[in-house]
PDB file of C-alpha atoms in Angstrom:
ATOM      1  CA  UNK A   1       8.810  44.390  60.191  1.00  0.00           C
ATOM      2  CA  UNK A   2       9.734  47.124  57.450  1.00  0.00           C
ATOM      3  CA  UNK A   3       8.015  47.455  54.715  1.00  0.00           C
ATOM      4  CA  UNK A   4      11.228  46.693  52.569  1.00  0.00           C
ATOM      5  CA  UNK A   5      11.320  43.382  54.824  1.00  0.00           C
ATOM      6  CA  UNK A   6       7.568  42.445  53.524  1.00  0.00           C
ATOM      7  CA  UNK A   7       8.797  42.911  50.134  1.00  0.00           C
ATOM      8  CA  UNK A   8      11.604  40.674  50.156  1.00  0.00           C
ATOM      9  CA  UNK A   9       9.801  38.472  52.420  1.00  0.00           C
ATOM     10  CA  UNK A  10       6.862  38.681  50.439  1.00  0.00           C
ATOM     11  CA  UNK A  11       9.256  37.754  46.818  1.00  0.00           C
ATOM     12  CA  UNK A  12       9.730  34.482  48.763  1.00  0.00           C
ATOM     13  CA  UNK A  13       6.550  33.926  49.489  1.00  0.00           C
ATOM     14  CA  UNK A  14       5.304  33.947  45.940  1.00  0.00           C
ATOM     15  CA  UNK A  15       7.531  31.179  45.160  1.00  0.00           C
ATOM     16  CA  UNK A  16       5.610  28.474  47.291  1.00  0.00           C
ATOM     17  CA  UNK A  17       2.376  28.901  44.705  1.00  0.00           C
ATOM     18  CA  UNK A  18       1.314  25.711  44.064  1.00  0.00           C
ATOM     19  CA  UNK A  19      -0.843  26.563  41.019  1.00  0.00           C
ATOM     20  CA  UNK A  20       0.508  29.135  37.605  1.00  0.00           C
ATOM     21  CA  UNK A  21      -1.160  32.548  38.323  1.00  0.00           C
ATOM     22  CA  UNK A  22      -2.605  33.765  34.274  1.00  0.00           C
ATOM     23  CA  UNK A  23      -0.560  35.784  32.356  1.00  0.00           C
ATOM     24  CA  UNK A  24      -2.263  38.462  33.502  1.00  0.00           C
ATOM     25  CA  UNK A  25      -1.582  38.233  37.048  1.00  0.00           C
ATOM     26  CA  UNK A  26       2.218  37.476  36.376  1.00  0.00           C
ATOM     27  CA  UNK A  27       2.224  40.766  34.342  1.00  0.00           C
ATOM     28  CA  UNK A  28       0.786  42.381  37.166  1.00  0.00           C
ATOM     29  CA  UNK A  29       3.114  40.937  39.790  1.00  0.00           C
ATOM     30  CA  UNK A  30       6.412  41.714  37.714  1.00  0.00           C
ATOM     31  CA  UNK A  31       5.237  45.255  37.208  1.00  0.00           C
ATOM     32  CA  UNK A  32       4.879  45.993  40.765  1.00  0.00           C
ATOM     33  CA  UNK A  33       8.328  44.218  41.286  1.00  0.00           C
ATOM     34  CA  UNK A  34       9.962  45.947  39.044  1.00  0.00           C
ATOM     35  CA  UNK A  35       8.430  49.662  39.953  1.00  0.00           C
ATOM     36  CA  UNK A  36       9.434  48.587  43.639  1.00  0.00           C
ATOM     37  CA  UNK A  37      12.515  47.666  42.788  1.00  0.00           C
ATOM     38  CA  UNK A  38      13.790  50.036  40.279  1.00  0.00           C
ATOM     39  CA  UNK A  39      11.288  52.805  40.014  1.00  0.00           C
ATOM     40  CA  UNK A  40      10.017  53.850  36.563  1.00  0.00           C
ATOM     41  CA  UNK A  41      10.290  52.495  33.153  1.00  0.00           C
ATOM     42  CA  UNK A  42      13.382  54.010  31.468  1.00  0.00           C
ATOM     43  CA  UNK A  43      14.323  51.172  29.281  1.00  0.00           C
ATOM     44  CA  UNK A  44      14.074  51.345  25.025  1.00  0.00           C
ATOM     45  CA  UNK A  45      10.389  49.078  24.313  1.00  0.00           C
ATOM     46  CA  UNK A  46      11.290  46.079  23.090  1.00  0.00           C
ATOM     47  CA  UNK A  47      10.743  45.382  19.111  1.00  0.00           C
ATOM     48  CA  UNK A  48       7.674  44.382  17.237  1.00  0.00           C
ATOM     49  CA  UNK A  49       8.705  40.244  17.566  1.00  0.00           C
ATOM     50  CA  UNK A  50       9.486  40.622  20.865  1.00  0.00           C
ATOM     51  CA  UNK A  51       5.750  39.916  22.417  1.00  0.00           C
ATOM     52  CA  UNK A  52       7.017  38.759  25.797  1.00  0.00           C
ATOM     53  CA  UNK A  53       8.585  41.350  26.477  1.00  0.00           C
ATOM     54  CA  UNK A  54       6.731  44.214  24.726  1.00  0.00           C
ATOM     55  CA  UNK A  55       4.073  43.083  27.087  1.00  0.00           C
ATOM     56  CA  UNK A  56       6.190  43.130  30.236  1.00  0.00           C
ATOM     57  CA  UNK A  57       7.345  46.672  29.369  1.00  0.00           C
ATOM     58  CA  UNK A  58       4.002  47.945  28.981  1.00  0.00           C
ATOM     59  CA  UNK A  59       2.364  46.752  32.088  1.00  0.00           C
ATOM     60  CA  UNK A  60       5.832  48.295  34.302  1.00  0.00           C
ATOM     61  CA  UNK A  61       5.156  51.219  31.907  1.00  0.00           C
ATOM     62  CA  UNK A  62       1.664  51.591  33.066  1.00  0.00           C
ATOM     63  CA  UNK A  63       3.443  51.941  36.760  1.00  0.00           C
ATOM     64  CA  UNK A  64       5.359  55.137  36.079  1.00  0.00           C
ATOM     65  CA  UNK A  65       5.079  57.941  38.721  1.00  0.00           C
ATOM     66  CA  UNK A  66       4.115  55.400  41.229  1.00  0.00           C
ATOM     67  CA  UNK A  67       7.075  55.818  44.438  1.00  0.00           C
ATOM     68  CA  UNK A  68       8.547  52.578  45.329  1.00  0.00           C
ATOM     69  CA  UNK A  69       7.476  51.700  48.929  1.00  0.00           C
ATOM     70  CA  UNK A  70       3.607  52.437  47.240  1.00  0.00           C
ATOM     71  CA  UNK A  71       4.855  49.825  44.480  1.00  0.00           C
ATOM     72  CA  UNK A  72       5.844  47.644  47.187  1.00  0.00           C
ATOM     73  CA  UNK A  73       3.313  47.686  49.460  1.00  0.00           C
ATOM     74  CA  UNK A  74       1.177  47.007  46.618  1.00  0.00           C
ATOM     75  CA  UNK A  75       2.778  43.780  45.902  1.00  0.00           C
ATOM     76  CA  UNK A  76       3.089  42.677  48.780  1.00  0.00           C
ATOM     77  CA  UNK A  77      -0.822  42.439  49.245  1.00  0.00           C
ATOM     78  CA  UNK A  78      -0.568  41.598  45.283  1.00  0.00           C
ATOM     79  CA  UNK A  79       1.446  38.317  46.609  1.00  0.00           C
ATOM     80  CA  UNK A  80      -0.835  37.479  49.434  1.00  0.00           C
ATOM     81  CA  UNK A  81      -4.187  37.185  47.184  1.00  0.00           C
ATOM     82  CA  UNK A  82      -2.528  35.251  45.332  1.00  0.00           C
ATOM     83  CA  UNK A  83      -1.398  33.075  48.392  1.00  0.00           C
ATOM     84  CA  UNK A  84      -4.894  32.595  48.866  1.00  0.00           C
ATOM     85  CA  UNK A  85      -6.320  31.965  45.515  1.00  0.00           C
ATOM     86  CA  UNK A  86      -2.988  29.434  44.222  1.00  0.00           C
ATOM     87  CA  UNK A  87      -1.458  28.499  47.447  1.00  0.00           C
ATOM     88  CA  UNK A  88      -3.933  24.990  48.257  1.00  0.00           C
ATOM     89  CA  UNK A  89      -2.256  22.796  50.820  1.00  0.00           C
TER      90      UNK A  89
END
């Protein structure tokens, strides 16, 4: 399997949690998506009332310079402690 397979694969994977992951760790997760994904950070930061997503731009902003399949591999093994720590059956 690719690594780009283990990222998609692993985006799926993230949806079976059966318990909320903190803030922190969603932060975390949608940073290393979003580096993965897009690469760095080249949007406007949102506003000052804009929390949500002041936060979310900082914590992908925190990711710059970091190459994709690093990004991904990262969040892959991002999504699988999280399997183990939210995923009870």
């Amino acid at each position: 399997m690719t690594s780009e397979q283990k990222f998609l694969e692993a985006q799926e994977l993230v949806k079976t949690l059966t318990e909320r992951p903190t803030d922190e760790e969603f932060l975390e997760l949608y940073s290393l998506f979003k580096q993965g994904t897009f690469g760095d950070n080249t949007t406007d930061k949102p506003g000052f009332l804009d929390l949500k997503g002041k936060y979310k731009w900082e914590y992908w902003n925190k990711k710059k310079g970091m190459a994709k399949e690093t990004a991904q591999e990262q969040y892959v093994a991002f999504v699988q402690t999280l399997l183990e720590k939210y995923a009870h059956t």
